[in-house]
CSV table of C-alpha atoms in Angstrom, one decimal:
chain,number,residue,atom,x,y,z
A,16,UNK,CA,-5.7,26.6,-19.8
A,17,UNK,CA,-4.7,25.0,-17.0
A,18,UNK,CA,-1.7,25.5,-15.1
A,19,UNK,CA,-0.5,23.0,-12.9
A,20,UNK,CA,-0.3,19.0,-14.6
A,21,UNK,CA,-0.8,16.8,-11.8
A,22,UNK,CA,-1.5,13.9,-14.2
A,23,UNK,CA,2.0,13.2,-14.5
A,24,UNK,CA,2.4,12.1,-10.8
A,25,UNK,CA,-0.5,9.4,-11.4
A,26,UNK,CA,1.4,8.8,-14.7
A,27,UNK,CA,4.5,8.0,-12.9
A,28,UNK,CA,2.8,6.4,-10.0
A,29,UNK,CA,1.0,3.6,-12.4
A,30,UNK,CA,4.5,3.1,-14.3
A,31,UNK,CA,5.8,2.1,-10.7
A,32,UNK,CA,3.2,-0.5,-9.7
A,33,UNK,CA,3.4,-2.1,-12.9
A,34,UNK,CA,6.8,-2.9,-12.3
A,35,UNK,CA,6.0,-3.2,-8.2
A,36,UNK,CA,3.7,-6.7,-9.9
A,37,UNK,CA,6.4,-7.7,-11.9
A,38,UNK,CA,8.4,-7.7,-9.2
A,39,UNK,CA,5.8,-9.0,-6.7
A,40,UNK,CA,5.8,-12.6,-8.7
A,41,UNK,CA,9.8,-12.2,-9.1
A,42,UNK,CA,10.1,-12.1,-5.8
A,43,UNK,CA,7.6,-14.8,-5.2
A,44,UNK,CA,9.0,-17.2,-7.4
A,45,UNK,CA,12.5,-16.4,-5.8
A,46,UNK,CA,11.2,-16.6,-1.7
A,47,UNK,CA,9.6,-20.0,-2.7
A,48,UNK,CA,13.2,-21.2,-4.4
A,49,UNK,CA,15.3,-20.2,-1.2
A,50,UNK,CA,13.4,-22.1,1.3
A,51,UNK,CA,13.4,-24.9,-0.6
A,52,UNK,CA,16.5,-25.1,-1.0
A,53,UNK,CA,17.5,-24.4,2.2
A,54,UNK,CA,15.0,-27.2,3.1
A,55,UNK,CA,16.6,-29.7,0.6
A,56,UNK,CA,19.7,-28.9,1.8
A,57,UNK,CA,18.9,-29.6,6.1
A,58,UNK,CA,17.0,-33.3,4.8
A,59,UNK,CA,20.2,-34.1,3.3
A,60,UNK,CA,22.0,-33.7,6.3
A,61,UNK,CA,19.3,-36.8,7.4
A,62,UNK,CA,20.0,-35.3,11.0
A,63,UNK,CA,18.0,-32.3,11.8
A,64,UNK,CA,19.3,-30.0,14.8
A,65,UNK,CA,17.3,-27.5,17.2
A,66,UNK,CA,19.1,-24.6,15.5
A,67,UNK,CA,18.3,-25.7,11.4
A,68,UNK,CA,15.1,-26.1,12.6
A,69,UNK,CA,14.6,-22.8,13.9
A,70,UNK,CA,16.1,-21.1,10.8
A,71,UNK,CA,14.3,-23.4,8.6
A,72,UNK,CA,10.9,-22.0,10.6
A,73,UNK,CA,12.8,-18.6,10.2
A,74,UNK,CA,13.6,-18.7,6.8
A,75,UNK,CA,9.5,-19.7,6.0
A,76,UNK,CA,7.5,-17.2,7.6
A,77,UNK,CA,9.6,-14.4,9.0
A,78,UNK,CA,12.0,-13.6,6.4
A,79,UNK,CA,9.2,-13.2,3.5
A,80,UNK,CA,6.8,-11.5,5.8
A,81,UNK,CA,9.8,-8.6,6.6
A,82,UNK,CA,10.1,-8.5,2.8
A,83,UNK,CA,6.7,-7.8,2.7
A,84,UNK,CA,6.6,-5.2,4.5
A,85,UNK,CA,9.1,-2.8,3.5
A,86,UNK,CA,7.0,-3.6,-0.5
A,87,UNK,CA,4.0,-2.7,1.0
A,88,UNK,CA,4.9,0.3,2.9
A,89,UNK,CA,7.4,1.2,-0.1
A,90,UNK,CA,3.9,1.1,-2.3
A,91,UNK,CA,1.5,2.8,0.0
A,92,UNK,CA,4.1,5.6,0.7
A,93,UNK,CA,5.2,6.2,-3.2
A,94,UNK,CA,0.9,5.9,-3.8
A,95,UNK,CA,0.4,9.1,-1.0
A,96,UNK,CA,3.5,10.9,-2.6
A,97,UNK,CA,1.5,10.8,-6.1
A,98,UNK,CA,-1.5,12.5,-4.8
A,99,UNK,CA,0.7,14.8,-2.9
A,100,UNK,CA,2.7,16.1,-5.8
A,101,UNK,CA,-0.9,16.7,-7.7
A,102,UNK,CA,-2.1,18.3,-5.0
A,103,UNK,CA,0.8,21.2,-5.4
A,104,UNK,CA,0.6,21.1,-8.9
A,105,UNK,CA,-3.3,21.8,-8.4
A,106,UNK,CA,-2.1,24.4,-6.0
A,107,UNK,CA,-1.3,26.9,-8.8
A,108,UNK,CA,-4.9,26.7,-10.3
A,109,UNK,CA,-6.5,27.5,-6.8
A,110,UNK,CA,-3.9,30.2,-6.0
A,111,UNK,CA,-6.4,32.1,-3.6
A,112,UNK,CA,-7.3,29.3,-2.1
A,113,UNK,CA,-6.3,27.0,0.8
A,114,UNK,CA,-3.0,25.5,0.5
A,115,UNK,CA,-2.6,21.4,1.3
A,116,UNK,CA,-0.2,22.7,3.7
A,117,UNK,CA,-3.5,24.3,5.6
A,118,UNK,CA,-5.7,21.7,5.8
A,119,UNK,CA,-6.0,19.3,9.0
A,120,UNK,CA,-4.9,15.8,8.9
A,121,UNK,CA,-2.2,14.5,6.6
A,122,UNK,CA,-1.0,11.7,4.3
A,123,UNK,CA,-4.3,10.4,1.7
A,124,UNK,CA,-6.7,12.1,4.3
A,125,UNK,CA,-5.2,15.6,3.6
A,126,UNK,CA,-5.1,14.8,-0.1
A,127,UNK,CA,-8.8,14.1,-0.1
A,128,UNK,CA,-9.7,16.7,1.5
A,129,UNK,CA,-8.2,19.7,-1.2
A,130,UNK,CA,-9.5,17.3,-3.5
A,131,UNK,CA,-12.9,18.0,-3.0
A,132,UNK,CA,-13.1,21.2,-1.1
A,133,UNK,CA,-10.8,22.9,-2.9
A,134,UNK,CA,-10.9,21.5,-6.4
A,135,UNK,CA,-14.3,20.7,-6.5
A,136,UNK,CA,-14.0,16.8,-6.8
A,137,UNK,CA,-17.2,15.8,-5.2
A,138,UNK,CA,-16.1,11.6,-4.4
A,139,UNK,CA,-12.4,11.9,-5.5
A,140,UNK,CA,-12.2,8.3,-4.6
A,141,UNK,CA,-15.6,5.4,-5.1
A,142,UNK,CA,-17.0,5.1,-1.6
A,143,UNK,CA,-15.8,1.5,-1.6
A,144,UNK,CA,-12.6,2.1,-2.4
A,145,UNK,CA,-11.7,4.7,-0.8
A,146,UNK,CA,-13.0,2.5,2.6
A,147,UNK,CA,-9.8,0.2,1.4
A,148,UNK,CA,-7.5,2.8,1.0
A,149,UNK,CA,-8.4,4.3,4.8
A,150,UNK,CA,-8.2,0.1,5.4
A,151,UNK,CA,-4.7,0.3,3.5
A,152,UNK,CA,-3.3,2.9,5.8
A,153,UNK,CA,-4.2,1.5,8.9
A,154,UNK,CA,-2.6,-1.5,8.0
A,155,UNK,CA,0.1,0.6,7.3
A,156,UNK,CA,0.3,2.1,10.4
A,157,UNK,CA,0.5,-0.6,12.6
A,158,UNK,CA,3.4,-2.1,11.2
A,159,UNK,CA,5.7,0.9,10.9
A,160,UNK,CA,4.6,2.5,14.7
A,161,UNK,CA,3.1,-1.0,16.3
A,162,UNK,CA,6.0,-3.7,15.2
A,163,UNK,CA,3.0,-5.1,13.1
A,164,UNK,CA,1.1,-6.7,16.0
A,165,UNK,CA,-2.8,-6.9,16.5
A,166,UNK,CA,-4.1,-7.7,20.2
A,167,UNK,CA,-7.4,-9.7,20.4
A,168,UNK,CA,-9.5,-6.7,21.7
A,169,UNK,CA,-8.7,-5.1,18.5
A,170,UNK,CA,-11.7,-5.7,17.2
A,171,UNK,CA,-11.7,-2.6,15.1
A,172,UNK,CA,-8.1,-3.3,13.6
A,173,UNK,CA,-9.5,-7.4,13.4
A,174,UNK,CA,-12.0,-6.1,11.4
A,175,UNK,CA,-9.9,-4.2,9.1
A,176,UNK,CA,-7.4,-7.0,8.2
A,177,UNK,CA,-10.9,-9.4,7.5
A,178,UNK,CA,-12.1,-6.5,4.6
A,179,UNK,CA,-8.9,-6.5,3.3
A,180,UNK,CA,-8.3,-10.3,3.7
A,181,UNK,CA,-11.2,-10.0,1.2
A,182,UNK,CA,-9.8,-8.7,-1.9
A,183,UNK,CA,-5.3,-8.6,-0.9
A,184,UNK,CA,-4.6,-12.3,1.5
A,185,UNK,CA,-3.5,-10.7,4.7
A,186,UNK,CA,-4.5,-12.9,8.2
A,187,UNK,CA,-3.3,-11.9,11.9
A,188,UNK,CA,-1.2,-15.6,13.4
A,189,UNK,CA,-0.5,-15.2,16.9
A,190,UNK,CA,-1.5,-11.2,17.6
A,191,UNK,CA,0.9,-10.4,14.0
A,192,UNK,CA,-0.5,-9.4,10.6
A,193,UNK,CA,0.9,-12.2,7.8
A,194,UNK,CA,1.2,-10.4,4.2
A,195,UNK,CA,0.6,-13.8,2.6
A,196,UNK,CA,1.8,-14.6,-0.9
A,197,UNK,CA,0.4,-12.0,-3.6
A,198,UNK,CA,-0.7,-9.7,-1.2
A,199,UNK,CA,1.6,-6.8,-3.1
A,200,UNK,CA,0.2,-7.9,-6.0
A,201,UNK,CA,-3.2,-7.3,-5.1
A,202,UNK,CA,-2.4,-4.2,-3.6
A,203,UNK,CA,-0.1,-2.8,-6.3
A,204,UNK,CA,-3.4,-3.8,-8.5
A,205,UNK,CA,-5.5,-1.9,-6.7
A,206,UNK,CA,-4.0,1.3,-6.2
A,207,UNK,CA,-2.7,2.0,-10.1
A,208,UNK,CA,-6.5,2.1,-10.5
A,209,UNK,CA,-7.3,4.5,-7.7
A,210,UNK,CA,-4.9,7.0,-9.5
A,211,UNK,CA,-6.5,6.3,-12.6
A,212,UNK,CA,-9.9,6.8,-10.8
A,213,UNK,CA,-8.8,10.4,-9.3
A,214,UNK,CA,-6.8,11.4,-13.1
A,215,UNK,CA,-9.9,10.7,-15.3
A,216,UNK,CA,-12.0,12.4,-12.8
A,217,UNK,CA,-9.1,15.9,-13.7
A,218,UNK,CA,-9.7,14.8,-16.7
A,219,UNK,CA,-13.2,15.2,-16.6
A,220,UNK,CA,-12.7,19.3,-14.5
A,221,UNK,CA,-10.3,20.7,-17.4
A,222,UNK,CA,-7.0,18.7,-16.9
A,223,UNK,CA,-5.3,16.5,-19.5
C-alpha cells in the first residue's frame, strides 16, 4: 500500500491540457476574426494612414504572438508544477531518501532526476520525448529571460527551434521567436502524453 498519490497531479494536468486545446482553437478563431474585422474597417476608410498601417501590423503580428507566449508559459509552468507536486507525493513513500529539494537543478530536470534516482524509474520519459521537453524548457527560458530574442550566432538555440518546429509550429523571424498558429494546441497535446507516460510508469511500479 502506497502512502503518496502522485497520479492525481498528472490527472489534473491532463484535465487542464484538454481545456487548453479547446481554448487554443477558440483563441485562434478569435484572433483571425479580430484581425479581419480591423482590416475591413481600415479598408472601408478608403485612405490608410501610417498609424493605421502600424496598428494593423501590430494586431496581426505582435498581438497574437504575445498572447501565445502567455499561454505557452502558463501551460509549461503547470506541467512543471504537476511534476514537482507528484514528486512531493512520492516523498511520502521514500522518507529516508533524498528529498526533491536536496537535488541539484530545478524544475523538470530536478523532477526527472528524482523519478530516476529516488523512485527508481529507469526512463521517466521516452528518450525522444525527454529531448523535446528540454527543448521546450529552453524555448520557455528564451521567451521569459531574453525577450524571445535568438541572435544569428546562437546556433544551438536556432537548432532547438528547428527541432520543435518539426512537431509544433514555431519560427524565428528577424531574431524573434514566433509561435505560429496551433503551436499551443500541439504543445498541449504533447505535454498531455508526457504526464500519461509518467503516470503509467508509476502505476506499473505500484501507485494507483
